[in-house]
PDB file of C-alpha atoms and ligand atoms in Angstrom:
ATOM      1  CA  MET A   1       0.032   0.851  -0.090  1.00  0.00           C
ATOM      2  CA  SER A   2       1.407   3.440  -0.280  1.00  0.00           C
ATOM      3  CA  ARG A   3       1.415   6.229   1.449  1.00  0.00           C
ATOM      4  CA  ILE A   4      -0.498  10.165  -0.417  1.00  0.00           C
ATOM      5  CA  TRP A   5       1.642  13.055   0.431  1.00  0.00           C
ATOM      6  CA  ALA A   6      -0.597  15.957  -0.376  1.00  0.00           C
ATOM      7  CA  VAL A   7       0.489  19.253  -0.911  1.00  0.00           C
ATOM      8  CA  CYS A   8      -2.316  21.797  -0.713  1.00  0.00           C
ATOM      9  CA  SER A   9      -2.522  25.405   0.643  1.00  0.00           C
ATOM     10  CA  GLY A  10      -5.195  28.200   1.133  1.00  0.00           C
ATOM     11  CA  SER A  11      -2.878  31.052  -0.956  1.00  0.00           C
ATOM     12  CA  GLY A  12      -1.555  31.225  -3.989  1.00  0.00           C
ATOM     13  CA  GLY A  13       2.276  31.530  -4.885  1.00  0.00           C
ATOM     14  CA  VAL A  14       3.340  30.196  -1.521  1.00  0.00           C
ATOM     15  CA  GLY A  15       5.786  26.886  -2.384  1.00  0.00           C
ATOM     16  CA  LYS A  16       3.349  23.530  -3.439  1.00  0.00           C
ATOM     17  CA  THR A  17       4.926  22.974  -6.871  1.00  0.00           C
ATOM     18  CA  MET A  18       8.187  24.028  -5.031  1.00  0.00           C
ATOM     19  CA  LEU A  19       7.418  21.237  -2.002  1.00  0.00           C
ATOM     20  CA  ALA A  20       5.832  18.672  -3.699  1.00  0.00           C
ATOM     21  CA  LEU A  21       9.102  18.202  -6.143  1.00  0.00           C
ATOM     22  CA  SER A  22      11.508  18.861  -3.677  1.00  0.00           C
ATOM     23  CA  LEU A  23       9.773  15.861  -1.338  1.00  0.00           C
ATOM     24  CA  ALA A  24       9.152  13.282  -4.518  1.00  0.00           C
ATOM     25  CA  VAL A  25      13.038  14.046  -5.384  1.00  0.00           C
ATOM     26  CA  SER A  26      13.606  12.914  -1.831  1.00  0.00           C
ATOM     27  CA  ALA A  27      11.695  10.448  -1.657  1.00  0.00           C
ATOM     28  CA  ALA A  28      13.153   8.844  -5.100  1.00  0.00           C
ATOM     29  CA  LYS A  29      16.632   9.467  -3.564  1.00  0.00           C
ATOM     30  CA  ALA A  30      16.078   7.222  -0.610  1.00  0.00           C
ATOM     31  CA  LYS A  31      14.941   4.339  -3.534  1.00  0.00           C
ATOM     32  CA  LYS A  32      11.853   4.783  -3.136  1.00  0.00           C
ATOM     33  CA  GLN A  33       8.648   4.402  -6.086  1.00  0.00           C
ATOM     34  CA  VAL A  34       7.133   7.367  -6.209  1.00  0.00           C
ATOM     35  CA  ILE A  35       4.653   9.215  -8.354  1.00  0.00           C
ATOM     36  CA  LEU A  36       4.362  13.098  -8.421  1.00  0.00           C
ATOM     37  CA  LEU A  37       1.292  13.616  -9.574  1.00  0.00           C
ATOM     38  CA  ASP A  38       0.266  17.291 -10.824  1.00  0.00           C
ATOM     39  CA  ALA A  39      -2.493  18.455  -9.878  1.00  0.00           C
ATOM     40  CA  SER A  40      -2.441  22.156  -9.685  1.00  0.00           C
ATOM     41  CA  GLY A  41      -4.583  23.393 -12.646  1.00  0.00           C
ATOM     42  CA  LEU A  42      -3.428  25.203 -15.955  1.00  0.00           C
ATOM     43  CA  SER A  43      -0.415  26.151 -14.392  1.00  0.00           C
ATOM     44  CA  HIS A  44       1.210  22.674 -14.693  1.00  0.00           C
ATOM     45  CA  ALA A  45       4.141  24.238 -13.448  1.00  0.00           C
ATOM     46  CA  VAL A  46       5.957  20.798 -12.762  1.00  0.00           C
ATOM     47  CA  ASP A  47       6.906  19.645 -15.813  1.00  0.00           C
ATOM     48  CA  LEU A  48       7.902  22.632 -16.877  1.00  0.00           C
ATOM     49  CA  ALA A  49      10.981  23.193 -13.944  1.00  0.00           C
ATOM     50  CA  LEU A  50      11.948  19.784 -15.265  1.00  0.00           C
ATOM     51  CA  GLY A  51      11.581  21.224 -18.675  1.00  0.00           C
ATOM     52  CA  MET A  52       9.607  18.258 -19.528  1.00  0.00           C
ATOM     53  CA  GLU A  53       6.317  20.578 -21.712  1.00  0.00           C
ATOM     54  CA  SER A  54       6.696  18.804 -25.417  1.00  0.00           C
ATOM     55  CA  VAL A  55       6.771  15.122 -23.842  1.00  0.00           C
ATOM     56  CA  ILE A  56       3.523  15.394 -21.701  1.00  0.00           C
ATOM     57  CA  VAL A  57       1.002  14.504 -24.092  1.00  0.00           C
ATOM     58  CA  LEU A  58      -0.813  12.480 -22.171  1.00  0.00           C
ATOM     59  CA  ASP A  59      -3.073  12.872 -18.874  1.00  0.00           C
ATOM     60  CA  MET A  60      -4.758  11.282 -15.938  1.00  0.00           C
ATOM     61  CA  ALA A  61      -8.840  12.398 -18.057  1.00  0.00           C
ATOM     62  CA  ASP A  62      -7.468  10.472 -21.169  1.00  0.00           C
ATOM     63  CA  VAL A  63      -6.430   7.616 -18.755  1.00  0.00           C
ATOM     64  CA  ALA A  64      -9.781   7.565 -16.496  1.00  0.00           C
ATOM     65  CA  SER A  65     -11.579   7.562 -20.466  1.00  0.00           C
ATOM     66  CA  GLY A  66     -10.672   4.779 -21.196  1.00  0.00           C
ATOM     67  CA  GLU A  67      -8.639   6.109 -24.206  1.00  0.00           C
ATOM     68  CA  VAL A  68      -4.508   5.200 -22.470  1.00  0.00           C
ATOM     69  CA  SER A  69      -3.258   3.183 -20.494  1.00  0.00           C
ATOM     70  CA  LEU A  70      -2.393   4.194 -17.497  1.00  0.00           C
ATOM     71  CA  GLU A  71       1.224   3.118 -17.631  1.00  0.00           C
ATOM     72  CA  ALA A  72       1.110   4.991 -21.037  1.00  0.00           C
ATOM     73  CA  ALA A  73       0.691   8.399 -19.362  1.00  0.00           C
ATOM     74  CA  LEU A  74       3.569   7.882 -16.183  1.00  0.00           C
ATOM     75  CA  TYR A  75       6.181   9.776 -17.718  1.00  0.00           C
ATOM     76  CA  PRO A  76      10.285   9.130 -16.408  1.00  0.00           C
ATOM     77  CA  VAL A  77      12.152  12.243 -14.649  1.00  0.00           C
ATOM     78  CA  PRO A  78      15.513  12.065 -16.626  1.00  0.00           C
ATOM     79  CA  ASN A  79      18.363  11.342 -13.800  1.00  0.00           C
ATOM     80  CA  CYS A  80      15.777  10.315 -11.130  1.00  0.00           C
ATOM     81  CA  ALA A  81      15.413   6.814 -11.017  1.00  0.00           C
ATOM     82  CA  GLY A  82      12.663   5.807  -9.463  1.00  0.00           C
ATOM     83  CA  LEU A  83      10.307   9.403  -9.543  1.00  0.00           C
ATOM     84  CA  ARG A  84       7.685   9.179 -12.416  1.00  0.00           C
ATOM     85  CA  LEU A  85       5.999  12.349 -13.516  1.00  0.00           C
ATOM     86  CA  ALA A  86       1.509  12.054 -14.283  1.00  0.00           C
ATOM     87  CA  SER A  87      -0.454  14.954 -15.119  1.00  0.00           C
ATOM     88  CA  ALA A  88      -3.807  15.441 -14.515  1.00  0.00           C
ATOM     89  CA  SER A  89      -3.915  19.648 -15.367  1.00  0.00           C
ATOM     90  CA  LEU A  90      -3.407  19.329 -19.191  1.00  0.00           C
ATOM     91  CA  TYR A  91      -6.594  19.647 -19.278  1.00  0.00           C
ATOM     92  CA  GLU A  92      -9.339  22.592 -18.575  1.00  0.00           C
ATOM     93  CA  GLY A  93     -12.385  21.878 -16.409  1.00  0.00           C
ATOM     94  CA  THR A  94     -11.376  18.155 -15.330  1.00  0.00           C
ATOM     95  CA  ALA A  95     -13.100  17.275 -12.414  1.00  0.00           C
ATOM     96  CA  LEU A  96     -10.804  15.934  -9.793  1.00  0.00           C
ATOM     97  CA  SER A  97     -13.658  13.745  -8.153  1.00  0.00           C
ATOM     98  CA  GLU A  98     -13.555  11.842 -11.362  1.00  0.00           C
ATOM     99  CA  LEU A  99     -10.032  10.996 -11.567  1.00  0.00           C
ATOM    100  CA  SER A 100     -10.430   8.683  -7.692  1.00  0.00           C
ATOM    101  CA  GLY A 101     -10.053   5.818  -9.261  1.00  0.00           C
ATOM    102  CA  VAL A 102      -7.275   6.810 -11.091  1.00  0.00           C
ATOM    103  CA  ILE A 103      -5.929   7.494  -7.753  1.00  0.00           C
ATOM    104  CA  LEU A 104      -6.174   4.373  -6.534  1.00  0.00           C
ATOM    105  CA  ALA A 105      -4.259   3.402  -9.677  1.00  0.00           C
ATOM    106  CA  LEU A 106      -1.210   5.389  -9.332  1.00  0.00           C
ATOM    107  CA  GLY A 107      -1.373   4.340  -5.428  1.00  0.00           C
ATOM    108  CA  SER A 108      -0.833   0.823  -6.696  1.00  0.00           C
ATOM    109  CA  MET A 109       2.059   1.420  -8.982  1.00  0.00           C
ATOM    110  CA  CYS A 110       4.404   3.311  -6.579  1.00  0.00           C
ATOM    111  CA  ASP A 111       5.369   3.225  -2.559  1.00  0.00           C
ATOM    112  CA  ILE A 112       4.994   7.110  -2.489  1.00  0.00           C
ATOM    113  CA  LEU A 113       2.389   8.858  -4.573  1.00  0.00           C
ATOM    114  CA  VAL A 114       2.986  12.542  -4.196  1.00  0.00           C
ATOM    115  CA  LEU A 115       0.181  15.265  -5.192  1.00  0.00           C
ATOM    116  CA  ASP A 116       0.522  18.773  -6.172  1.00  0.00           C
ATOM    117  CA  LEU A 117      -2.636  20.234  -5.228  1.00  0.00           C
ATOM    118  CA  PRO A 118      -4.677  23.350  -6.870  1.00  0.00           C
ATOM    119  CA  THR A 119      -4.375  26.612  -4.434  1.00  0.00           C
ATOM    120  CA  GLY A 120      -7.213  26.069  -1.487  1.00  0.00           C
ATOM    121  CA  ASN A 121     -11.211  25.307  -2.033  1.00  0.00           C
ATOM    122  CA  MET A 122     -10.745  24.332  -5.055  1.00  0.00           C
ATOM    123  CA  THR A 123      -9.851  20.941  -3.506  1.00  0.00           C
ATOM    124  CA  LEU A 124     -13.132  20.363  -1.615  1.00  0.00           C
ATOM    125  CA  GLY A 125     -15.436  18.314  -3.496  1.00  0.00           C
ATOM    126  CA  ASN A 126     -13.030  17.042  -5.591  1.00  0.00           C
ATOM    127  CA  GLY A 127     -12.201  14.086  -2.838  1.00  0.00           C
ATOM    128  CA  LEU A 128      -7.865  14.721  -3.817  1.00  0.00           C
ATOM    129  CA  LEU A 129      -7.521  15.613  -0.818  1.00  0.00           C
ATOM    130  CA  ARG A 130      -9.456  13.558   0.975  1.00  0.00           C
ATOM    131  CA  GLN A 131      -7.555  10.800  -0.570  1.00  0.00           C
ATOM    132  CA  GLY A 132      -4.087  11.899   1.416  1.00  0.00           C
ATOM    133  CA  ASP A 133      -2.676  10.214   4.230  1.00  0.00           C
ATOM    134  CA  GLU A 134      -0.408  13.460   4.864  1.00  0.00           C
ATOM    135  CA  LEU A 135      -1.799  16.615   4.566  1.00  0.00           C
ATOM    136  CA  ILE A 136       0.725  19.092   4.282  1.00  0.00           C
ATOM    137  CA  TYR A 137      -0.330  22.820   4.225  1.00  0.00           C
ATOM    138  CA  VAL A 138       2.209  25.258   2.908  1.00  0.00           C
ATOM    139  CA  THR A 139       1.908  28.479   3.910  1.00  0.00           C
ATOM    140  CA  ARG A 140       4.209  31.398   4.219  1.00  0.00           C
ATOM    141  CA  PRO A 141       4.367  33.491   7.429  1.00  0.00           C
ATOM    142  CA  ASP A 142       2.387  35.802   6.668  1.00  0.00           C
ATOM    143  CA  ASP A 143      -1.207  36.815   8.138  1.00  0.00           C
ATOM    144  CA  ALA A 144      -2.479  36.402   4.636  1.00  0.00           C
ATOM    145  CA  SER A 145      -0.960  33.340   4.134  1.00  0.00           C
ATOM    146  CA  VAL A 146      -1.604  31.640   7.284  1.00  0.00           C
ATOM    147  CA  ARG A 147      -5.317  32.490   7.818  1.00  0.00           C
ATOM    148  CA  ALA A 148      -6.233  31.502   4.287  1.00  0.00           C
ATOM    149  CA  VAL A 149      -4.791  28.243   6.042  1.00  0.00           C
ATOM    150  CA  GLU A 150      -6.687  28.536   7.857  1.00  0.00           C
ATOM    151  CA  ARG A 151     -10.123  28.511   5.998  1.00  0.00           C
ATOM    152  CA  LEU A 152      -8.595  25.479   3.933  1.00  0.00           C
ATOM    153  CA  LEU A 153      -8.595  23.616   7.507  1.00  0.00           C
ATOM    154  CA  ARG A 154     -12.005  24.523   8.877  1.00  0.00           C
ATOM    155  CA  ARG A 155     -13.262  23.069   5.554  1.00  0.00           C
ATOM    156  CA  THR A 156     -11.026  20.194   5.314  1.00  0.00           C
ATOM    157  CA  GLY A 157      -9.711  19.465   7.967  1.00  0.00           C
ATOM    158  CA  ARG A 158      -9.369  15.196   8.755  1.00  0.00           C
ATOM    159  CA  SER A 159      -8.944  13.441  11.912  1.00  0.00           C
ATOM    160  CA  ASP A 160      -7.636  10.389  10.194  1.00  0.00           C
ATOM    161  CA  ALA A 161      -5.140  11.516   8.280  1.00  0.00           C
ATOM    162  CA  ALA A 162      -2.220  13.370   9.810  1.00  0.00           C
ATOM    163  CA  GLU A 163      -2.634  16.911   9.042  1.00  0.00           C
ATOM    164  CA  SER A 164       0.567  19.528   9.331  1.00  0.00           C
ATOM    165  CA  ILE A 165       2.263  23.155   7.654  1.00  0.00           C
ATOM    166  CA  VAL A 166       5.646  23.963   6.238  1.00  0.00           C
ATOM    167  CA  VAL A 167       6.346  27.671   6.033  1.00  0.00           C
ATOM    168  CA  ASN A 168       8.114  27.931   3.556  1.00  0.00           C
ATOM    169  CA  ARG A 169       9.927  30.821   2.608  1.00  0.00           C
ATOM    170  CA  ALA A 170      11.216  31.878   6.146  1.00  0.00           C
ATOM    171  CA  ARG A 171      13.290  34.870   6.632  1.00  0.00           C
ATOM    172  CA  LYS A 172      15.013  35.343  10.152  1.00  0.00           C
ATOM    173  CA  ASP A 173      15.489  39.115   9.524  1.00  0.00           C
ATOM    174  CA  PHE A 174      12.211  39.944   8.247  1.00  0.00           C
ATOM    175  CA  ARG A 175      10.520  37.929  11.606  1.00  0.00           C
ATOM    176  CA  LYS A 176      13.326  40.171  13.928  1.00  0.00           C
ATOM    177  CA  ARG A 177      11.715  43.373  12.195  1.00  0.00           C
ATOM    178  CA  GLY A 178       8.625  42.063  12.998  1.00  0.00           C
ATOM    179  CA  ILE A 179       7.815  41.606   8.465  1.00  0.00           C
ATOM    180  CA  GLN A 180       7.184  38.044   8.757  1.00  0.00           C
ATOM    181  CA  MET A 181       5.386  35.768  11.911  1.00  0.00           C
ATOM    182  CA  ASP A 182       7.203  33.152  14.021  1.00  0.00           C
ATOM    183  CA  PRO A 183       6.841  30.015  12.519  1.00  0.00           C
ATOM    184  CA  SER A 184       6.451  28.726  16.188  1.00  0.00           C
ATOM    185  CA  ALA A 185       3.703  31.085  16.425  1.00  0.00           C
ATOM    186  CA  VAL A 186       2.145  30.158  12.991  1.00  0.00           C
ATOM    187  CA  ALA A 187       1.536  26.542  14.053  1.00  0.00           C
ATOM    188  CA  MET A 188       0.390  27.712  17.174  1.00  0.00           C
ATOM    189  CA  VAL A 189      -2.303  29.608  15.250  1.00  0.00           C
ATOM    190  CA  LEU A 190      -2.998  27.139  12.882  1.00  0.00           C
ATOM    191  CA  ASP A 191      -3.581  24.338  16.227  1.00  0.00           C
ATOM    192  CA  THR A 192      -1.298  22.198  13.942  1.00  0.00           C
ATOM    193  CA  ALA A 193       2.205  20.700  13.838  1.00  0.00           C
ATOM    194  CA  LEU A 194       4.807  22.193  12.592  1.00  0.00           C
ATOM    195  CA  LEU A 195       6.580  19.922  10.005  1.00  0.00           C
ATOM    196  CA  GLY A 196       8.834  21.994   8.779  1.00  0.00           C
ATOM    197  CA  VAL A 197      10.506  25.891   7.926  1.00  0.00           C
ATOM    198  CA  ILE A 198      11.445  25.754   4.562  1.00  0.00           C
ATOM    199  CA  PRO A 199      14.363  29.597   4.034  1.00  0.00           C
ATOM    200  CA  GLU A 200      13.755  31.624   1.669  1.00  0.00           C
ATOM    201  CA  ASP A 201      16.730  30.644  -0.925  1.00  0.00           C
ATOM    202  CA  ASP A 202      16.992  31.771  -4.626  1.00  0.00           C
ATOM    203  CA  ALA A 203      18.770  28.170  -5.661  1.00  0.00           C
ATOM    204  CA  LEU A 204      14.398  27.115  -5.097  1.00  0.00           C
ATOM    205  CA  ALA A 205      12.733  29.446  -8.068  1.00  0.00           C
ATOM    206  CA  LEU A 206      12.006  27.326 -10.130  1.00  0.00           C
ATOM    207  CA  GLY A 207      12.104  27.729 -14.021  1.00  0.00           C
ATOM    208  CA  VAL A 208      14.930  29.548 -13.757  1.00  0.00           C
ATOM    209  CA  ARG A 209      16.778  26.285 -15.243  1.00  0.00           C
ATOM    210  CA  PRO A 210      14.204  24.150 -16.541  1.00  0.00           C
ATOM    211  CA  GLY A 211      15.574  20.444 -16.471  1.00  0.00           C
ATOM    212  CA  ARG A 212      17.464  20.825 -13.097  1.00  0.00           C
ATOM    213  CA  LEU A 213      16.226  18.713 -10.425  1.00  0.00           C
ATOM    214  CA  PRO A 214      16.082  20.560  -6.416  1.00  0.00           C
ATOM    215  CA  GLY A 215      18.457  19.276  -4.390  1.00  0.00           C
ATOM    216  CA  GLY A 216      22.354  19.510  -3.262  1.00  0.00           C
ATOM    217  CA  ILE A 217      23.754  21.134  -0.038  1.00  0.00           C
ATOM    218  CA  GLY A 218      22.465  24.416   1.803  1.00  0.00           C
ATOM    219  CA  PRO A 219      19.706  25.092   4.548  1.00  0.00           C
ATOM    220  CA  ALA A 220      16.587  24.898   2.104  1.00  0.00           C
ATOM    221  CA  PHE A 221      16.964  21.565   0.736  1.00  0.00           C
ATOM    222  CA  SER A 222      18.435  20.426   3.789  1.00  0.00           C
ATOM    223  CA  GLU A 223      16.063  21.542   5.148  1.00  0.00           C
ATOM    224  CA  ILE A 224      13.256  19.841   2.608  1.00  0.00           C
ATOM    225  CA  SER A 225      15.014  16.463   2.875  1.00  0.00           C
ATOM    226  CA  ARG A 226      14.498  16.272   6.689  1.00  0.00           C
ATOM    227  CA  ILE A 227      11.076  17.239   6.520  1.00  0.00           C
ATOM    228  CA  ALA A 228      10.845  13.640   3.576  1.00  0.00           C
ATOM    229  CA  THR A 229      12.896  12.052   6.299  1.00  0.00           C
ATOM    230  CA  GLN A 230      10.891  12.585   8.684  1.00  0.00           C
ATOM    231  CA  LEU A 231       7.476  11.665   6.580  1.00  0.00           C
ATOM    232  CA  LEU A 232       9.127   8.771   5.432  1.00  0.00           C
ATOM    233  CA  ASN A 233      10.118   6.579   8.768  1.00  0.00           C
ATOM    234  CA  ARG A 234       5.896   7.538   8.896  1.00  0.00           C
ATOM    235  CA  ALA A 235       4.810   5.825   6.458  1.00  0.00           C
TER     236      ALA A 235
HETATM  237  N1  LIG B 301      11.883  28.590  -0.537  1.00  0.00           N
HETATM  238  C1  LIG B 301      12.027  29.373  -1.698  1.00  0.00           C
HETATM  239  N2  LIG B 301      12.941  30.307  -1.131  1.00  0.00           N
HETATM  240  C2  LIG B 301      12.546  31.343  -2.852  1.00  0.00           C
HETATM  241  N3  LIG B 301      11.865  30.864  -3.872  1.00  0.00           N
HETATM  242  C3  LIG B 301      11.135  30.013  -3.494  1.00  0.00           C
HETATM  243  C4  LIG B 301      11.241  29.020  -2.230  1.00  0.00           C
HETATM  244  N4  LIG B 301       9.584  28.616  -2.393  1.00  0.00           N
HETATM  245  C5  LIG B 301       9.237  28.577  -3.516  1.00  0.00           C
HETATM  246  N5  LIG B 301       9.739  29.720  -4.095  1.00  0.00           N
HETATM  247  C6  LIG B 301       9.451  29.925  -5.349  1.00  0.00           C
HETATM  248  O1  LIG B 301       8.256  30.921  -5.673  1.00  0.00           O
HETATM  249  C7  LIG B 301       7.176  30.974  -6.689  1.00  0.00           C
HETATM  250  C8  LIG B 301       6.337  30.600  -6.259  1.00  0.00           C
HETATM  251  O2  LIG B 301       6.444  28.389  -5.663  1.00  0.00           O
HETATM  252  P1  LIG B 301       5.282  27.605  -6.697  1.00  0.00           P
HETATM  253  O3  LIG B 301       5.756  27.992  -7.959  1.00  0.00           O
HETATM  254  O4  LIG B 301       6.185  25.965  -5.927  1.00  0.00           O
HETATM  255  O5  LIG B 301       4.107  27.593  -5.586  1.00  0.00           O
HETATM  256  P2  LIG B 301       3.412  27.476  -5.874  1.00  0.00           P
HETATM  257  O6  LIG B 301       2.508  27.092  -4.078  1.00  0.00           O
HETATM  258  O7  LIG B 301       3.119  26.208  -6.503  1.00  0.00           O
HETATM  259  O8  LIG B 301       2.313  28.026  -6.514  1.00  0.00           O
HETATM  260  P3  LIG B 301       0.911  27.736  -7.653  1.00  0.00           P
HETATM  261  O9  LIG B 301      -0.535  28.433  -6.455  1.00  0.00           O
HETATM  262  O10 LIG B 301       0.686  28.601  -8.549  1.00  0.00           O
HETATM  263  O11 LIG B 301       0.120  26.457  -8.184  1.00  0.00           O
HETATM  264  C9  LIG B 301       8.391  30.391  -7.628  1.00  0.00           C
HETATM  265  O12 LIG B 301       9.077  30.623  -8.199  1.00  0.00           O
HETATM  266  C10 LIG B 301       8.914  28.634  -6.638  1.00  0.00           C
HETATM  267  O13 LIG B 301      10.720  28.704  -7.293  1.00  0.00           O
HETATM  268 MG1  LIG B 302       2.819  25.043  -8.229  1.00  0.00          MG
END
């Protein structure tokens, strides 16, 4: 049985895609079979970040309609053994609830299924969040982004899954000047466990060098691999 890590947020642009991709790469490096499902909507940023946008032509909607096999719509990520990419973002208006069967099938084909979800309440009703074993809420340490997660948690909160917070783009200098919240205060406001705090790091900027996998050295990457290890240990 695979574990599903669902990466979501209340507001846009907080780092869901960056985190989902980085966690998927970290889990693959830990010798797990990993599928990363880009369900983030038409921005479908994962394929762009990986430089795979011209390769990915089949979508989970094609699989759900019976037109193609699931295997045909799984794309190995170059230079990352064990990681395959699937897209549920190529078509506008796919009702993600139609994909529940496909998600189950994807889960049976890997150890870890990472979901890069759309922002906010779009995830409601589509069933994807409900299938996660780990619900990872990403937020920046600012009031607007934290309040947006609070609203999402209020509507999607589940007692049968592990819910945790990742604070992204944290800057100590901003915290000292009162521009950003303290990550522990974020967790307290949201009354949810703090899984990790990822610092602001230019090396994490997606799409700067397409095809470049996240990884390497530095505080941001070491925090992401620590988060991945923690999640893997819970599996
Ligand atoms: N810790 C970080 N330090 C620096 N840049 C970051 C960090 N995290 C994310 N970014 C950058 O911020 C931008 C937004 O990140 P990302 O696309 O992952 O957010 P998102 O939540 O998936 O956005 P969307 O809501 O559009 O799907 C990207 O350019 C990404 O590279
Ligand atoms: Mg995204």
